[in-house]
Coordinates of C-alpha atoms in Angstrom, one line a residue:
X198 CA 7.2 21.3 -18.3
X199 CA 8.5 18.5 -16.0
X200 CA 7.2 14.9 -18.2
X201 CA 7.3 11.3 -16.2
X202 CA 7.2 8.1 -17.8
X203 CA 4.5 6.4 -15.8
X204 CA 4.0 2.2 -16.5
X205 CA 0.6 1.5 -16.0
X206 CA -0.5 -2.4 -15.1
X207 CA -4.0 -2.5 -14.7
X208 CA -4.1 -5.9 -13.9
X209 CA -7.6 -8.0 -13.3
X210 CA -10.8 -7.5 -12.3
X211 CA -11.9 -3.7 -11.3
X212 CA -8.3 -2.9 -11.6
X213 CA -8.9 -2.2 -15.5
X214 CA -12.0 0.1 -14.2
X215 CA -10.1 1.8 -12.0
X216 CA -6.8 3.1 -13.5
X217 CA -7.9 4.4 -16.3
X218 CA -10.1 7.5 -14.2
X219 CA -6.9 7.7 -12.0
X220 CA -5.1 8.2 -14.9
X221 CA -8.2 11.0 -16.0
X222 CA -7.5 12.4 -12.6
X223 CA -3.6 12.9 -12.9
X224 CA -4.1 14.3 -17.0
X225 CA -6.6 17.0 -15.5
X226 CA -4.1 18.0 -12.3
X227 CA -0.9 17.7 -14.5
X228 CA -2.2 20.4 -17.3
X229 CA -2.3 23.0 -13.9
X230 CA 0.9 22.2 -12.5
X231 CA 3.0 22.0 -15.6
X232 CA 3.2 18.3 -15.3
X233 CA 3.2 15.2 -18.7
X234 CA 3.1 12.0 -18.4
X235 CA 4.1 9.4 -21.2
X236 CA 2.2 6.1 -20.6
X237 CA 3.6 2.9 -21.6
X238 CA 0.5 -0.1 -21.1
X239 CA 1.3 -3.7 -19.6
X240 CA -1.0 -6.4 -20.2
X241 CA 0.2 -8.5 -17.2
X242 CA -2.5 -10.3 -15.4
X243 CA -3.5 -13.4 -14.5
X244 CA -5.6 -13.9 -17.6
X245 CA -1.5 -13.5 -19.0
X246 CA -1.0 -16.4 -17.2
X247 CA -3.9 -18.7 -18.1
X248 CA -2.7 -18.1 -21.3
X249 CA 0.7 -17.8 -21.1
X250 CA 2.2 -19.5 -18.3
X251 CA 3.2 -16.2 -16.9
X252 CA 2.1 -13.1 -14.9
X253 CA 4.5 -11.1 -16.7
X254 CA 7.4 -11.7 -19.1
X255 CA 10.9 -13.2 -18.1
X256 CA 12.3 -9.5 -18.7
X257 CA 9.9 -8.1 -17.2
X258 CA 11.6 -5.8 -14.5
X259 CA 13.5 -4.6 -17.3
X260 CA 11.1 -3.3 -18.9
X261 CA 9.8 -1.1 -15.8
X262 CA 13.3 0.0 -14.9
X263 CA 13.5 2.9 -16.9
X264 CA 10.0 4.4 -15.8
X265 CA 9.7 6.7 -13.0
X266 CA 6.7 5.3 -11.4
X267 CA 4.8 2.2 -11.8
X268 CA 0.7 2.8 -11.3
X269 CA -1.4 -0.9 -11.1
X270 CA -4.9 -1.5 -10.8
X271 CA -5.6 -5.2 -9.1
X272 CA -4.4 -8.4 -9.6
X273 CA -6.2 -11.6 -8.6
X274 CA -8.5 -13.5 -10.7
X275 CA -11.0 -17.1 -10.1
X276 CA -9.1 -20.0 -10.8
X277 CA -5.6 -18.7 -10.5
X278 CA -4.4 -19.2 -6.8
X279 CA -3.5 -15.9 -4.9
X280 CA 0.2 -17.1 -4.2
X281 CA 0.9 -17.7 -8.0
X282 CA -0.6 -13.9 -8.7
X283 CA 1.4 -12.4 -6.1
X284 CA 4.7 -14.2 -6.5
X285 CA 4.3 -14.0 -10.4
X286 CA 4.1 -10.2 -10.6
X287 CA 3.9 -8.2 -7.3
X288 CA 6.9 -9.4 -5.0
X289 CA 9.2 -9.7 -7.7
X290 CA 8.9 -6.1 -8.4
X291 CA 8.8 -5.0 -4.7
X292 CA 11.6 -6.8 -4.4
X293 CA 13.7 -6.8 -7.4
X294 CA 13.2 -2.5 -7.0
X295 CA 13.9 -2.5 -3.3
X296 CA 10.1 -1.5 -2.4
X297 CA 11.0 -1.9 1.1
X298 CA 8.3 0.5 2.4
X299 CA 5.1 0.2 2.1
X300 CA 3.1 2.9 3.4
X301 CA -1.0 3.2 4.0
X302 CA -2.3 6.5 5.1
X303 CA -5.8 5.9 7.0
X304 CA -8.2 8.9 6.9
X305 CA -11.9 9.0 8.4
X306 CA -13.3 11.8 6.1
X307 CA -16.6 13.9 6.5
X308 CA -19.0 11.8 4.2
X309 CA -17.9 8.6 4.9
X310 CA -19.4 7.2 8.1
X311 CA -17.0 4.6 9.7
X312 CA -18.3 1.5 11.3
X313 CA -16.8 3.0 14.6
X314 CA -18.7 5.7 17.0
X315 CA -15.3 7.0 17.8
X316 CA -13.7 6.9 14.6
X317 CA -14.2 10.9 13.5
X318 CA -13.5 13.1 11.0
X319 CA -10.8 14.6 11.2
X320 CA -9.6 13.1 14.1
X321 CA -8.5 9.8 12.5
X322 CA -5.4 10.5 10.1
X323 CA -2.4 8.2 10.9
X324 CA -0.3 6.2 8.6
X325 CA 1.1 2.3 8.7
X326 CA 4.3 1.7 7.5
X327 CA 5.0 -2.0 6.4
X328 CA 8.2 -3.6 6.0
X329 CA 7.4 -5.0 2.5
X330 CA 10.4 -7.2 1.4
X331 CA 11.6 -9.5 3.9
X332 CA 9.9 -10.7 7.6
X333 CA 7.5 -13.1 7.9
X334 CA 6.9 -13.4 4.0
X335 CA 10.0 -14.8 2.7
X336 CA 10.6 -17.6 0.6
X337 CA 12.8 -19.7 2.9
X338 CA 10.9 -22.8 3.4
X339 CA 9.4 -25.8 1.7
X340 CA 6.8 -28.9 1.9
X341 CA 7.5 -32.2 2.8
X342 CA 6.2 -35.5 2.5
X343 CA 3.3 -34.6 0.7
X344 CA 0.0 -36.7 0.5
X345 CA 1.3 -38.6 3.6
X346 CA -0.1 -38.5 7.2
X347 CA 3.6 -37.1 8.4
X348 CA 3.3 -34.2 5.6
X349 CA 4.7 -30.9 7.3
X350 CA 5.2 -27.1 6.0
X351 CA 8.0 -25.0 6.7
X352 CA 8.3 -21.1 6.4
X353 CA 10.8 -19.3 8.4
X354 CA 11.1 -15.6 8.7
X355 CA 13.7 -13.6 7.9
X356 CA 14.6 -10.2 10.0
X357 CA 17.9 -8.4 9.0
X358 CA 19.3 -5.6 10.9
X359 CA 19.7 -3.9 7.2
X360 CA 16.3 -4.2 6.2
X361 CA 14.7 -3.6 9.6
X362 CA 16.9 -0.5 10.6
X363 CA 16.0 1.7 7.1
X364 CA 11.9 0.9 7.2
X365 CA 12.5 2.3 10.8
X366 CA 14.5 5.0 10.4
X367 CA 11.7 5.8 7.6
X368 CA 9.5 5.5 9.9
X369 CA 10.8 7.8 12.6
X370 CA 11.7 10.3 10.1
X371 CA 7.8 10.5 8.4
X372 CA 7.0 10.6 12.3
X373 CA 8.8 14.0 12.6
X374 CA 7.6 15.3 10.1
X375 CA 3.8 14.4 11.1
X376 CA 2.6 14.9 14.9
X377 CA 6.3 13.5 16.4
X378 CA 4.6 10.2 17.9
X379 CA 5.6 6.3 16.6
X380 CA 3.7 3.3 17.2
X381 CA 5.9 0.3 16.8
X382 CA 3.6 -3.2 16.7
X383 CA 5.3 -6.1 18.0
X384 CA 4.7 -9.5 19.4
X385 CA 8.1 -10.3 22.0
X386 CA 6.1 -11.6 24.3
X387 CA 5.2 -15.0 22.1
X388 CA 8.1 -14.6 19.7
X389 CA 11.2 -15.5 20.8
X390 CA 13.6 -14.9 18.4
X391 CA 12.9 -12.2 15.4
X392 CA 10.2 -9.4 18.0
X393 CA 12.6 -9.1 20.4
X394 CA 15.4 -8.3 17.7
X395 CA 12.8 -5.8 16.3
X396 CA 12.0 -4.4 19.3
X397 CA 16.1 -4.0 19.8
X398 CA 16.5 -2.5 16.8
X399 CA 13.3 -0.2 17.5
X400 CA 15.0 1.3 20.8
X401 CA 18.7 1.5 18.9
X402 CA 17.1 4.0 15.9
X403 CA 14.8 5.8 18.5
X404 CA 17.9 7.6 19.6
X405 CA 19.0 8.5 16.7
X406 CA 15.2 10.5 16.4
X407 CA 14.8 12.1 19.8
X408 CA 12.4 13.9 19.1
X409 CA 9.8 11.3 18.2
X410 CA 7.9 9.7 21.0
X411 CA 7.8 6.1 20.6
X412 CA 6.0 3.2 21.9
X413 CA 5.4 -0.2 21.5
X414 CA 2.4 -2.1 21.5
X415 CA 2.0 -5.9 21.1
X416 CA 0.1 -6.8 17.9
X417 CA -3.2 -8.4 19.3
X418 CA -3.8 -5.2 21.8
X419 CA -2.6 -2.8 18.9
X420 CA -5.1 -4.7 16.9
X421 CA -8.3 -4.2 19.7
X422 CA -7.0 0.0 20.0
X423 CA -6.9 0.4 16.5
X424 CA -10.9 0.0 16.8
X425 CA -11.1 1.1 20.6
X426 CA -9.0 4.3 20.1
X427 CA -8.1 5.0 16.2
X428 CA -7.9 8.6 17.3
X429 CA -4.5 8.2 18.9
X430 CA -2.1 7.1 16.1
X431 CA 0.3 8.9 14.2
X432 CA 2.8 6.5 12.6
X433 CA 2.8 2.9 13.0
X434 CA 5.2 1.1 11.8
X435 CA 5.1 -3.1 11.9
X436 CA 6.8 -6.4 10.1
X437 CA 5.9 -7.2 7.0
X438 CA 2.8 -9.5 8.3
X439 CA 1.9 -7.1 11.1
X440 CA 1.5 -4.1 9.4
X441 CA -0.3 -6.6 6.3
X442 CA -3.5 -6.9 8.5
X443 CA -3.1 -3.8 10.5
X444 CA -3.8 -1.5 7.3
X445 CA -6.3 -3.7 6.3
X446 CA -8.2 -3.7 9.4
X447 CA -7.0 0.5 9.7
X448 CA -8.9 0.8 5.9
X449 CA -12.0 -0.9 7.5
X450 CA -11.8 1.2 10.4
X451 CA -12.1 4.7 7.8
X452 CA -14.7 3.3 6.0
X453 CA -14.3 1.7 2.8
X454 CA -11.4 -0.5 2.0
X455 CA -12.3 0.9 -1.7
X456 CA -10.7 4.2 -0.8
X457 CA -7.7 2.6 0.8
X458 CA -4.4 3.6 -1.6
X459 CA -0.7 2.1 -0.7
X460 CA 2.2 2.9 -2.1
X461 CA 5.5 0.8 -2.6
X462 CA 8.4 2.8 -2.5
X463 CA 12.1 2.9 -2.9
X464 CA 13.0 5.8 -0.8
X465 CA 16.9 6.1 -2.2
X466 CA 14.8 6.5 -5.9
X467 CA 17.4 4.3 -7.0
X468 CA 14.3 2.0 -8.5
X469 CA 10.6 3.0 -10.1
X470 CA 8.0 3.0 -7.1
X471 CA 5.3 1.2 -7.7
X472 CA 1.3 2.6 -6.6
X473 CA -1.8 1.2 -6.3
X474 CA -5.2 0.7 -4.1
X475 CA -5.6 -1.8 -1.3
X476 CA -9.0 -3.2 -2.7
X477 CA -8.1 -5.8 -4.9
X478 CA -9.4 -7.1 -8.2
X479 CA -13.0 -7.8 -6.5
X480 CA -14.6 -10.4 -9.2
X481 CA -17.9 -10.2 -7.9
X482 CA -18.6 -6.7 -9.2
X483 CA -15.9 -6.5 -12.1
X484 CA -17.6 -5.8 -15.2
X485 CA -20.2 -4.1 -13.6
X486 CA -18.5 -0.6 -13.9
X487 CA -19.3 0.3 -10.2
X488 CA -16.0 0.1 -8.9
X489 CA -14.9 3.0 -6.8
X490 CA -11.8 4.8 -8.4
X491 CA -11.2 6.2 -4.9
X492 CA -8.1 4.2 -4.2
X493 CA -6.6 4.3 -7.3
X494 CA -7.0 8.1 -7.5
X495 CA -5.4 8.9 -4.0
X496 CA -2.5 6.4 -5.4
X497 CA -1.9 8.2 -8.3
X498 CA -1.7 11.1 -5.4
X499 CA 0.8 9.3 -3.7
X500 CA 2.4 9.0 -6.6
X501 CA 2.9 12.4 -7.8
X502 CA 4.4 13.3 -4.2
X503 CA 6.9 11.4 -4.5
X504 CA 7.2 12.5 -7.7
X505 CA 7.8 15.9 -6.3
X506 CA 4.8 17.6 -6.9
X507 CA 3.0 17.7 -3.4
X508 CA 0.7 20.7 -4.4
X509 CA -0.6 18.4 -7.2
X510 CA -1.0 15.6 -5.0
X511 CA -2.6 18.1 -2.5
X512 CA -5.2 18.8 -5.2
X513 CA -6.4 15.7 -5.7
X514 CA -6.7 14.3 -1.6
X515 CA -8.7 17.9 -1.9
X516 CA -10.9 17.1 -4.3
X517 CA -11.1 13.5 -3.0
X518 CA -12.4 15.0 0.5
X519 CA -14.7 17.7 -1.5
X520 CA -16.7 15.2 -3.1
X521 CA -17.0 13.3 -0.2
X522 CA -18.2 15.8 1.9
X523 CA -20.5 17.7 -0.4
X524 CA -22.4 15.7 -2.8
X525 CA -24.5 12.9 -2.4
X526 CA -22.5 11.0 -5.0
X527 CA -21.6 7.7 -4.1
X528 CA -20.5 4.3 -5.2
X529 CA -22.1 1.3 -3.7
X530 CA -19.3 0.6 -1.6
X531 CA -20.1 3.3 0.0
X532 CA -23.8 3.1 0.0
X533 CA -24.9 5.1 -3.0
X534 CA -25.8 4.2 -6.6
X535 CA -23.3 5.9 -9.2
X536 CA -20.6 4.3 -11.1
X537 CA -16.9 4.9 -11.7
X538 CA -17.6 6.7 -14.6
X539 CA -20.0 9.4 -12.9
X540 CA -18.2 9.2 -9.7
X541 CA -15.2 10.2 -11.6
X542 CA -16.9 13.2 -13.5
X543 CA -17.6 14.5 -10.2
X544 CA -14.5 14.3 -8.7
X545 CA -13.0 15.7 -11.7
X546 CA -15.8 18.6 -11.9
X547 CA -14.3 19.7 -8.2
X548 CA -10.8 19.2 -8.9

C-alpha cells in the first residue's frame, strides 16, 4: 500500500463543490490500485481574507511543504479584487515550489459537442505548456503619480535563459513522448527584445531533441488556427501570458471550460505540485450545487500520474470519457440538468 499526503484547498465559490467529488473519485480508484491518501484541509480563501487580512497564513508554504501533492478547488470571490486572490495564495506557491510548468491537456470528447465544426472527437488531443513563474507576469514594476493627469504604470517582463530553457526542454521532451511535433507561440515580429530571445532559446534546445519537429507560430495567427485547425497540435508550448489565453481559448475550443484541468508542477519533485481546474470559483452558480466536478476530477488524474500511478489516472480520464459518451447525464454547463452530486454518482458508478 503506497499512502500520499494530499493538501486539499478548496478555496471559494464552486471550488468547495468540486473537490470534495474529486476527492470521492480518487478514494474509489485508490482502494483498486493499492493507493491512501491522508488529507490535511486548508481553509484559505478569500473569505480568509475578508476576515483575516490574508489568503493564507504567513507560514503558509510551510505548511504545504511536506505534502506530496497540493489539490485546490477555485479561488476568487465578489468584492475581493482578482490580483489580491492570486498574489495572496496562488503565485506564491507556484513560485515559492518552483511550479514552473504549467500544463493544460485539451480533449474534444464524444458527448461533448464543441462550438467548432472541425473540432472532432478524437481528433483534438494536444497539450499547452505554460511557462508559469516568470515572463510577462512578474512583479517588476510599479505606479506612479497617481490621481494625476501624468499618472503612468509600469510592468516589465522578465525572460531568463534558466527559466525559459527547462519549460522548453519540458516541452520537447512531453513532445516525444506524444506524436514528436512542437508548437512554440511567439510574437518577434512586435516584440523586440524578450520573443526573439525565446525564439533563440527555442532553436538552441530543438537540437538537443531532434526528433521532435518544431515550429513556430506568432501568437495572433496561433490564436485564429487554434479555432481554424485544432486538429493539428500536439504540444504547444508559450510564455507565461501566451499560453495563459491560449489554454483558455484551447478549453473553449473542446467544449466546456468546466472540464478544463491544469496542473502546476515541479518536474525535479523537489517541491509538492499543486492541481486544480481552469474554471474558476464561478459566483453566479456557487451554492447552487450544479457545478461540474469534471475539472477537478481529471486534476486529481493529473495528479496521481505524477504521482506515479498512470493506470489509476488512466481509470479515471476512462471513466471521465465513459460517461460522456454514454449517458445522457449532464451538468448545465454542458446542457443537461444534473448536479455535482448525481453527475458524480455516475461517474463513479462507471469507474
Amino acid at each position: 500500500m503506497t499512502t500520499h499526503r494530499i493538501a486539499l484547498i478548496p478555496g471559494d465559490g464552486i471550488g468547495t463543490e468540486v473537490l470534495p467529488a474529486a476527492r470521492r473519485v480518487l478514494d474509489a480508484v485508490a482502494a483498486r490500485h493499492g493507493i491512501a491518501f491522508s488529507y490535511d484541509e486548508f481553509d484559505w480563501s478569500c473569505e480568509r481574507y475578508l476576515r483575516e487580512g490574508a489568503m493564507m497564513p504567513d507560514d503558509g508554504l510551510d505548511q504545504l511543504r511536506g505534502h506530496d501533492a497540493i489539490l485546490l478547488g477555485a479561488v476568487g470571490y465578489p468584492g475581493v479584487p482578482d490580483h489580491v486572490s492570486l498574489w495572496g495564495l496562488l503565485i506564491p506557491i507556484r513560485r515559492g515550489f518552483r511550479q514552473y510548468v504549467n500544463l493544460r491537456p485539451i480533449r474534444v470528447f464524444e458527448g461533448v459537442a464543441s462550438p467548432l465544426r472541425t473540432a472532432e472527437p478524437g481528433e483534438v488531443d494536444f497539450v499547452v505548456v505554460r511557462e508559469n513563474v516568470e515572463g510577462e507576469y512578474s512583479e517588476i514594476g510599479g505606479r506612479l503619480n497617481r490621481g494625476f493627469p501624468e499618472e503612468m504604470a509600469v510592468q516589465e517582463a522578465v525572460f531568463t535563459r534558466a527559466g525559459v530553457g527547462r519549460v522548453l526542454d519540458y516541452a520537447f521532451d512531453l513532445a516525444a513522448r506524444r506524436g514528436g511535433r512542437l508548437t512554440s507561440a511567439t510574437k518577434s515580429n512586435g516584440i523586440v527584445h524578450t520573443m526573439p530571445f525565446w525564439d533563440e532559446l527555442v532553436n538552441e534546445r530543438a537540437r538537443h531533441h531532434p526528433h521532435v519537429a518544431w515550429e513556430q507560430e506568432h501568437i495572433d495567427a496561433l490564436a485564429a488556427k487554434f479555432v481554424l485547425q485544432p486538429a493539428r497540435y500536439d504540444v504547444v508550448v508559450g510564455s507565461n501570458l501566451f499560453g495563459d489565453i491560449l489554454s483558455d481559448l484551447a478549453a473553449a475550443v473542446a467544449g466546456s471550460i468546466g472540464i478544463a484541468p491544469a496542473a502546476n508542477l515541479n518536474p525535479e519533485r523537489a517541491f509538492p505540485s499543486m492541481f486544480e481546474p481552469v474554471h474558476g470559483s464561478a459566483p453566479d452558480i456557487a451554492g447552487r450545487g450544479i457545478a461540474n466536478p469534471l475539472g477537478a476530477i481529471w486534476s486529481a488524474a493529473m495528479m496521481l500520474d505524477h504521482l506515479g500511478h498512470p493506470a489509476a489516472a488512466t481509470d479515471i480520464t476512462d471513466a471521465i470519457a465513459a460517461v460522456l459518451a454514454e449517458t445522457p447525464v449532464r451538468t448545465p454547463d454542458l446542457g443537461g440538468s444534473a448536479g455535482t452530486a448525481e453527475f458524480t454518482e455516475k461517474l463513479l458508478e462507471l469507474l
